[in-house]
Amino acid sequence: MNSNPTLISLENIAIQFPRQDGSGILEIVKGLSFSLPQGDIACLLGPSGCGKSTVLRAICGFEPLQMGDIKIHGKTVSSKNMRIPPADRKVGMVFQDFALFPHLTVLENVIFGLREGSISTRKQTGMQWLERVSLQDKAAAYPHELSGGQQQRVALARAMAPEPDLILLDEPFSNLDIDLRERLADEMRDILKANNVTALLVTHDQFEAFAIADHIGVMNNGKIVQWDSPYDLYHKPIDRYVAEFIGRGVFIQGQTQAGGEVVIELGNLQLDDGEHISPGKQIDVLLRADDIQHDDESPMQAEVVRKAFRGADFLYTLKLHSGQEVFAFVPSHHNHAIGEKIGIRLGADHVVTFKR
């Protein structure tokens, strides 16, 4: 856990807009709170319309608050009654479309926000940042001559060049090819960490969030449902919404029995806190695709209903004897036909359950 001081904190903020039809107030963000230590990377993760980009705009100073406070280094920059201008917040922004100036070279884009020093000093600073993102050889190029990933790194260098306290990233990978996203997320994390940059990302893509963030806040309907590490979000979801949103899984009925186990159609599972659960209770067990393993020797059979090729593996949708459908990742050299029955077994080593 990072013991560095808190760089930014949001305390019970609310953001509202009048409805377009004049019928009242639309609450976009509702009593949202979190804090981020210096040098850490966080992500607000949620579906479109959940309020995550509005939170980013409020941190920048573009949206007023109807309640709560935003503090940077302990200093209030936004509250119900005051709002420090965006230019005075020392916050950098990487936009979804990168927002590079097409008529400026890469170097000119990077130094655009620098206001202090001579032009030669600013160019020297710009080249230093281009070196940090491995684009020093593209300084004289124009944005249209770069790949999407290179444009993203230019936008990141431009945001970091003035050395802001905080970098905000709004869906930074959404305009990139899907096969580039994971690699570029790793690259971005490396760049941010190497420069001890504190950053807040918003995305609807959980895999991007897992690749880059130290902390993830899952949002729904204007609120953070769970703020946690990527590991704990996946393995310890706080409620059904988070469990369904994170990972691909289904809920399957189960019944507890003596010894801290739960019986489901696929077999018995040992509960982590089984000693605290009475036998005979009806519960729902979360089964994700990595909890079910292909096993030709298993007597448990399931019918292949759908399959999606993913390169190294297939994502199979399987129908159990009861009609319940589950998911399973199966190595791609096991290329079974739709309608074929295959052997499966439970491979879950951590069981997530919810009361029915």
Short mmCIF file of C-alpha atoms in Angstrom, two decimals:
data_model
loop_
_atom_site.label_atom_id
_atom_site.label_comp_id
_atom_site.label_asym_id
_atom_site.label_seq_id
_atom_site.Cartn_x
_atom_site.Cartn_y
_atom_site.Cartn_z
CA MET A 1 0.00 0.00 0.00
CA ASN A 2 1.27 3.47 -0.92
CA SER A 3 2.19 5.46 2.20
CA ASN A 4 2.63 8.69 0.23
CA PRO A 5 0.47 11.68 1.18
CA THR A 6 -2.94 12.09 -0.44
CA LEU A 7 -2.72 14.12 -3.63
CA ILE A 8 -6.41 14.45 -4.45
CA SER A 9 -9.57 13.75 -2.50
CA LEU A 10 -13.22 13.99 -3.44
CA GLU A 11 -15.52 14.27 -0.46
CA ASN A 12 -19.22 13.55 -0.93
CA ILE A 13 -19.51 15.45 -4.21
CA ALA A 14 -22.78 15.86 -6.11
CA ILE A 15 -23.22 17.19 -9.64
CA GLN A 16 -26.63 18.02 -11.08
CA PHE A 17 -27.99 19.39 -14.35
CA PRO A 18 -31.48 20.65 -15.23
CA ARG A 19 -33.38 18.21 -17.41
CA GLN A 20 -33.67 19.32 -21.02
CA ASP A 21 -37.46 19.04 -20.94
CA GLY A 22 -37.62 21.32 -17.90
CA SER A 23 -39.14 18.59 -15.72
CA GLY A 24 -36.64 18.95 -12.89
CA ILE A 25 -33.07 18.12 -11.90
CA LEU A 26 -30.96 15.24 -13.21
CA GLU A 27 -28.47 13.92 -10.65
CA ILE A 28 -25.35 12.84 -12.53
CA VAL A 29 -23.03 12.28 -9.55
CA LYS A 30 -24.42 11.44 -6.11
CA GLY A 31 -22.39 11.66 -2.90
CA LEU A 32 -19.18 10.35 -4.45
CA SER A 33 -15.97 10.11 -2.41
CA PHE A 34 -12.46 8.75 -2.91
CA SER A 35 -8.84 9.74 -2.33
CA LEU A 36 -5.69 9.02 -4.31
CA PRO A 37 -2.13 8.93 -2.92
CA GLN A 38 0.66 10.71 -4.74
CA GLY A 39 2.28 8.50 -7.39
CA ASP A 40 -0.66 6.10 -7.73
CA ILE A 41 -2.87 5.43 -10.73
CA ALA A 42 -6.62 5.07 -10.27
CA CYS A 43 -9.47 4.29 -12.62
CA LEU A 44 -13.17 5.09 -12.59
CA LEU A 45 -14.77 2.12 -14.34
CA GLY A 46 -18.37 1.89 -15.42
CA PRO A 47 -20.86 1.80 -18.29
CA SER A 48 -21.64 4.79 -20.47
CA GLY A 49 -23.76 7.36 -18.65
CA CYS A 50 -22.69 6.39 -15.12
CA GLY A 51 -21.09 9.80 -14.46
CA LYS A 52 -17.40 8.94 -14.66
CA SER A 53 -16.45 11.54 -17.30
CA THR A 54 -18.46 14.17 -15.43
CA VAL A 55 -16.29 13.50 -12.37
CA LEU A 56 -13.20 14.08 -14.52
CA ARG A 57 -14.61 17.39 -15.78
CA ALA A 58 -15.34 18.47 -12.21
CA ILE A 59 -11.76 17.72 -11.17
CA CYS A 60 -10.54 19.83 -14.10
CA GLY A 61 -12.82 22.65 -12.97
CA PHE A 62 -15.22 22.51 -15.90
CA GLU A 63 -18.28 21.44 -13.87
CA PRO A 64 -19.61 23.07 -10.67
CA LEU A 65 -20.45 21.08 -7.56
CA GLN A 66 -23.83 21.20 -5.85
CA MET A 67 -22.40 19.47 -2.78
CA GLY A 68 -19.06 18.34 -1.38
CA ASP A 69 -15.43 19.32 -1.95
CA ILE A 70 -12.54 18.50 -4.25
CA LYS A 71 -9.10 18.99 -2.70
CA ILE A 72 -5.65 18.83 -4.28
CA HIS A 73 -2.74 18.67 -1.82
CA GLY A 74 -5.28 19.43 0.90
CA LYS A 75 -6.37 22.70 -0.72
CA THR A 76 -10.00 23.02 -1.78
CA VAL A 77 -10.25 23.67 -5.51
CA SER A 78 -14.02 23.10 -5.86
CA SER A 79 -16.98 23.29 -3.52
CA LYS A 80 -20.59 24.41 -3.72
CA ASN A 81 -19.58 28.04 -3.26
CA MET A 82 -16.23 28.29 -5.05
CA ARG A 83 -14.32 26.94 -8.03
CA ILE A 84 -10.67 27.63 -8.84
CA PRO A 85 -10.20 28.14 -12.62
CA PRO A 86 -8.92 25.10 -14.56
CA ALA A 87 -5.68 26.86 -15.52
CA ASP A 88 -4.76 27.31 -11.84
CA ARG A 89 -5.20 23.66 -10.77
CA LYS A 90 -1.98 22.09 -12.14
CA VAL A 91 -4.01 19.30 -13.72
CA GLY A 92 -3.11 17.81 -17.11
CA MET A 93 -5.62 16.17 -19.45
CA VAL A 94 -5.36 13.51 -22.15
CA PHE A 95 -8.54 13.60 -24.19
CA GLN A 96 -10.34 10.69 -25.81
CA ASP A 97 -9.47 11.90 -29.33
CA PHE A 98 -5.99 13.09 -28.18
CA ALA A 99 -6.82 16.67 -29.41
CA LEU A 100 -3.47 17.18 -31.14
CA PHE A 101 -3.12 20.26 -33.33
CA PRO A 102 -2.83 18.99 -36.93
CA HIS A 103 -0.90 22.06 -38.17
CA LEU A 104 1.80 21.73 -35.47
CA THR A 105 4.69 19.29 -35.39
CA VAL A 106 4.97 16.70 -32.65
CA LEU A 107 7.47 18.86 -30.75
CA GLU A 108 5.30 21.97 -31.16
CA ASN A 109 2.32 20.05 -29.81
CA VAL A 110 4.29 18.91 -26.75
CA ILE A 111 5.52 22.40 -25.84
CA PHE A 112 2.21 24.13 -26.59
CA GLY A 113 1.25 24.37 -22.92
CA LEU A 114 4.66 25.57 -21.71
CA ARG A 115 4.63 29.25 -20.85
CA GLU A 116 7.91 29.80 -18.99
CA GLY A 117 11.43 30.03 -20.38
CA SER A 118 12.83 30.86 -23.79
CA ILE A 119 11.73 28.98 -26.89
CA SER A 120 15.00 27.03 -26.87
CA THR A 121 14.43 26.03 -23.23
CA ARG A 122 10.88 24.93 -24.02
CA LYS A 123 12.06 22.91 -27.00
CA GLN A 124 14.68 21.25 -24.82
CA THR A 125 11.98 20.34 -22.29
CA GLY A 126 9.77 19.04 -25.08
CA MET A 127 12.54 16.83 -26.43
CA GLN A 128 13.16 15.43 -22.95
CA TRP A 129 9.52 14.38 -22.73
CA LEU A 130 9.55 12.92 -26.22
CA GLU A 131 12.55 10.84 -25.17
CA ARG A 132 10.60 9.60 -22.15
CA VAL A 133 7.83 8.34 -24.43
CA SER A 134 10.34 7.04 -27.04
CA LEU A 135 9.29 9.46 -29.79
CA GLN A 136 12.32 11.74 -30.04
CA ASP A 137 12.79 10.68 -33.66
CA LYS A 138 9.27 11.94 -34.50
CA ALA A 139 9.78 15.51 -33.23
CA ALA A 140 9.47 17.05 -36.71
CA ALA A 141 6.58 14.84 -37.83
CA TYR A 142 2.94 15.92 -37.93
CA PRO A 143 0.12 14.08 -36.13
CA HIS A 144 -1.32 12.58 -39.32
CA GLU A 145 2.03 10.88 -39.95
CA LEU A 146 1.82 8.95 -36.67
CA SER A 147 0.02 5.77 -35.68
CA GLY A 148 -2.78 5.93 -33.14
CA GLY A 149 -0.50 4.64 -30.40
CA GLN A 150 2.15 7.24 -31.24
CA GLN A 151 -0.45 10.02 -31.19
CA GLN A 152 -1.51 8.84 -27.75
CA ARG A 153 2.05 9.05 -26.46
CA VAL A 154 2.40 12.57 -27.88
CA ALA A 155 -0.79 13.59 -26.07
CA LEU A 156 0.59 12.07 -22.86
CA ALA A 157 3.92 13.89 -23.26
CA ARG A 158 2.08 17.18 -23.87
CA ALA A 159 0.00 16.67 -20.73
CA MET A 160 3.06 15.85 -18.61
CA ALA A 161 5.43 18.52 -19.97
CA PRO A 162 4.17 21.31 -17.65
CA GLU A 163 4.71 18.86 -14.75
CA PRO A 164 1.15 18.95 -13.37
CA ASP A 165 0.25 17.49 -10.01
CA LEU A 166 -2.31 15.18 -11.61
CA ILE A 167 -2.93 13.67 -15.05
CA LEU A 168 -6.50 12.87 -16.12
CA LEU A 169 -7.15 10.43 -18.97
CA ASP A 170 -10.58 10.21 -20.60
CA GLU A 171 -11.08 6.84 -22.36
CA PRO A 172 -7.51 7.06 -23.74
CA PHE A 173 -7.61 3.72 -25.57
CA SER A 174 -11.09 3.84 -27.10
CA ASN A 175 -9.92 5.08 -30.52
CA LEU A 176 -7.23 2.42 -30.85
CA ASP A 177 -7.36 -1.03 -32.43
CA ILE A 178 -8.31 -3.64 -29.87
CA ASP A 179 -5.08 -5.60 -30.33
CA LEU A 180 -3.06 -2.49 -29.42
CA ARG A 181 -4.93 -1.58 -26.26
CA GLU A 182 -3.36 -4.02 -23.81
CA ARG A 183 0.19 -3.31 -24.98
CA LEU A 184 -0.33 0.45 -24.93
CA ALA A 185 -1.95 0.29 -21.50
CA ASP A 186 1.18 -1.46 -20.22
CA GLU A 187 3.35 1.19 -21.90
CA MET A 188 1.33 4.03 -20.41
CA ARG A 189 1.54 2.54 -16.93
CA ASP A 190 5.32 2.19 -17.31
CA ILE A 191 5.65 5.83 -18.42
CA LEU A 192 3.47 7.16 -15.59
CA LYS A 193 5.24 5.07 -12.95
CA ALA A 194 8.73 5.92 -14.26
CA ASN A 195 7.92 9.61 -13.88
CA ASN A 196 6.09 9.25 -10.53
CA VAL A 197 2.95 10.74 -12.05
CA THR A 198 -0.36 10.59 -10.21
CA ALA A 199 -3.11 9.75 -12.70
CA LEU A 200 -6.86 9.16 -12.87
CA LEU A 201 -8.30 7.27 -15.83
CA VAL A 202 -11.91 6.77 -16.84
CA THR A 203 -12.96 3.83 -19.01
CA HIS A 204 -15.79 1.37 -19.61
CA ASP A 205 -13.28 -1.41 -20.36
CA GLN A 206 -12.32 -3.51 -17.33
CA PHE A 207 -9.28 -5.00 -19.05
CA GLU A 208 -7.81 -1.53 -19.59
CA ALA A 209 -8.51 -0.73 -15.95
CA PHE A 210 -6.82 -3.94 -14.76
CA ALA A 211 -3.77 -3.28 -16.95
CA ILE A 212 -3.04 0.23 -15.76
CA ALA A 213 -4.61 0.99 -12.36
CA ASP A 214 -3.51 0.55 -8.75
CA HIS A 215 -7.05 1.34 -7.58
CA ILE A 216 -10.37 0.95 -9.40
CA GLY A 217 -13.68 2.53 -8.50
CA VAL A 218 -16.62 0.72 -10.10
CA MET A 219 -19.35 3.27 -10.78
CA ASN A 220 -23.07 2.83 -11.27
CA ASN A 221 -25.76 5.48 -11.46
CA GLY A 222 -23.51 8.31 -10.28
CA LYS A 223 -21.97 6.49 -7.32
CA ILE A 224 -18.86 4.45 -6.60
CA VAL A 225 -20.12 1.00 -5.67
CA GLN A 226 -16.68 -0.38 -4.76
CA TRP A 227 -13.22 1.23 -4.58
CA ASP A 228 -10.55 -1.42 -4.37
CA SER A 229 -7.45 -2.99 -5.89
CA PRO A 230 -7.97 -4.79 -9.22
CA TYR A 231 -7.30 -8.12 -7.47
CA ASP A 232 -9.89 -7.58 -4.74
CA LEU A 233 -12.48 -6.26 -7.19
CA TYR A 234 -12.21 -9.49 -9.16
CA HIS A 235 -11.98 -11.91 -6.25
CA LYS A 236 -14.01 -10.05 -3.61
CA PRO A 237 -16.84 -8.17 -5.34
CA ILE A 238 -18.93 -6.31 -2.79
CA ASP A 239 -22.30 -6.98 -4.44
CA ARG A 240 -23.98 -8.57 -7.44
CA TYR A 241 -23.55 -5.50 -9.64
CA VAL A 242 -19.76 -5.54 -9.27
CA ALA A 243 -19.66 -9.34 -9.60
CA GLU A 244 -21.58 -9.20 -12.89
CA PHE A 245 -19.69 -6.18 -14.24
CA ILE A 246 -16.19 -7.52 -13.49
CA GLY A 247 -15.33 -10.66 -15.42
CA ARG A 248 -17.62 -12.86 -17.46
CA GLY A 249 -19.67 -15.07 -15.19
CA VAL A 250 -23.06 -16.39 -14.14
CA PHE A 251 -24.80 -17.11 -10.86
CA ILE A 252 -25.65 -20.74 -10.21
CA GLN A 253 -27.86 -22.01 -7.39
CA GLY A 254 -26.27 -23.80 -4.48
CA GLN A 255 -27.03 -25.14 -1.02
CA THR A 256 -24.70 -25.06 1.96
CA GLN A 257 -23.93 -28.21 3.89
CA ALA A 258 -22.01 -29.20 6.98
CA GLY A 259 -18.26 -28.74 6.79
CA GLY A 260 -18.41 -25.35 5.11
CA GLU A 261 -19.15 -26.62 1.62
CA VAL A 262 -21.72 -25.60 -0.95
CA VAL A 263 -23.28 -28.09 -3.36
CA ILE A 264 -23.96 -26.94 -6.92
CA GLU A 265 -24.83 -28.85 -10.07
CA LEU A 266 -21.15 -29.15 -11.00
CA GLY A 267 -20.07 -30.55 -7.63
CA ASN A 268 -18.96 -29.38 -4.19
CA LEU A 269 -17.02 -26.23 -3.39
CA GLN A 270 -15.32 -25.27 -0.14
CA LEU A 271 -16.41 -21.85 1.09
CA ASP A 272 -13.74 -19.45 2.34
CA ASP A 273 -15.87 -18.54 5.36
CA GLY A 274 -17.79 -21.80 5.49
CA GLU A 275 -17.49 -22.14 9.26
CA HIS A 276 -19.73 -19.08 9.62
CA ILE A 277 -22.51 -20.36 7.35
CA SER A 278 -25.24 -22.69 8.56
CA PRO A 279 -26.01 -25.82 6.49
CA GLY A 280 -29.18 -25.92 4.40
CA LYS A 281 -28.99 -22.31 3.19
CA GLN A 282 -29.88 -21.48 -0.42
CA ILE A 283 -27.20 -19.25 -1.97
CA ASP A 284 -26.01 -18.15 -5.40
CA VAL A 285 -22.46 -18.99 -6.46
CA LEU A 286 -20.60 -16.83 -8.96
CA LEU A 287 -18.89 -18.95 -11.61
CA ARG A 288 -16.60 -17.18 -14.06
CA ALA A 289 -15.13 -18.60 -17.25
CA ASP A 290 -11.83 -19.37 -15.53
CA ASP A 291 -13.60 -21.37 -12.79
CA ILE A 292 -14.61 -24.14 -15.21
CA GLN A 293 -11.98 -26.30 -16.88
CA HIS A 294 -12.12 -28.58 -19.90
CA ASP A 295 -11.46 -32.22 -18.91
CA ASP A 296 -12.00 -35.09 -21.34
CA GLU A 297 -11.86 -37.59 -18.46
CA SER A 298 -14.58 -35.91 -16.40
CA PRO A 299 -17.99 -37.60 -16.10
CA MET A 300 -19.60 -34.13 -15.95
CA GLN A 301 -20.76 -33.27 -19.47
CA ALA A 302 -21.92 -29.97 -20.94
CA GLU A 303 -23.16 -29.05 -24.41
CA VAL A 304 -21.36 -26.40 -26.46
CA VAL A 305 -23.99 -23.74 -27.22
CA ARG A 306 -21.79 -20.93 -28.53
CA LYS A 307 -18.09 -20.32 -28.97
CA ALA A 308 -15.91 -17.30 -29.64
CA PHE A 309 -12.36 -17.72 -30.94
CA ARG A 310 -9.88 -15.56 -29.01
CA GLY A 311 -6.57 -16.76 -30.46
CA ALA A 312 -5.00 -18.69 -27.60
CA ASP A 313 -8.38 -19.97 -26.46
CA PHE A 314 -12.10 -20.20 -27.10
CA LEU A 315 -14.74 -18.70 -24.88
CA TYR A 316 -17.36 -21.44 -24.77
CA THR A 317 -20.94 -21.01 -23.62
CA LEU A 318 -21.92 -24.39 -22.20
CA LYS A 319 -25.33 -25.79 -21.26
CA LEU A 320 -25.47 -28.06 -18.24
CA HIS A 321 -27.93 -30.95 -17.80
CA SER A 322 -30.35 -28.64 -15.96
CA GLY A 323 -30.33 -26.10 -18.78
CA GLN A 324 -28.15 -23.67 -16.82
CA GLU A 325 -25.59 -21.96 -19.04
CA VAL A 326 -22.02 -21.30 -17.90
CA PHE A 327 -18.86 -19.95 -19.54
CA ALA A 328 -15.46 -21.59 -19.91
CA PHE A 329 -12.11 -20.67 -21.44
CA VAL A 330 -10.82 -23.65 -23.42
CA PRO A 331 -7.42 -23.83 -25.18
CA SER A 332 -7.93 -23.23 -28.89
CA HIS A 333 -6.50 -26.60 -29.93
CA HIS A 334 -9.71 -28.07 -28.43
CA ASN A 335 -11.96 -26.99 -31.29
CA HIS A 336 -15.33 -28.54 -30.45
CA ALA A 337 -18.43 -28.17 -32.61
CA ILE A 338 -21.64 -26.44 -31.60
CA GLY A 339 -23.92 -29.09 -30.11
CA GLU A 340 -21.03 -31.33 -29.06
CA LYS A 341 -20.82 -32.46 -25.44
CA ILE A 342 -17.52 -32.05 -23.66
CA GLY A 343 -16.16 -33.01 -20.25
CA ILE A 344 -15.73 -30.25 -17.69
CA ARG A 345 -14.81 -29.90 -14.04
CA LEU A 346 -14.71 -27.19 -11.42
CA GLY A 347 -11.41 -25.37 -11.08
CA ALA A 348 -12.48 -22.62 -8.69
CA ASP A 349 -10.05 -21.99 -5.84
CA HIS A 350 -11.90 -18.94 -4.53
CA VAL A 351 -15.68 -19.04 -4.19
CA VAL A 352 -17.81 -15.89 -4.36
CA THR A 353 -21.35 -16.30 -3.03
CA PHE A 354 -24.38 -14.11 -2.42
CA LYS A 355 -27.52 -14.67 -0.38
CA ARG A 356 -30.66 -15.45 -2.32
#
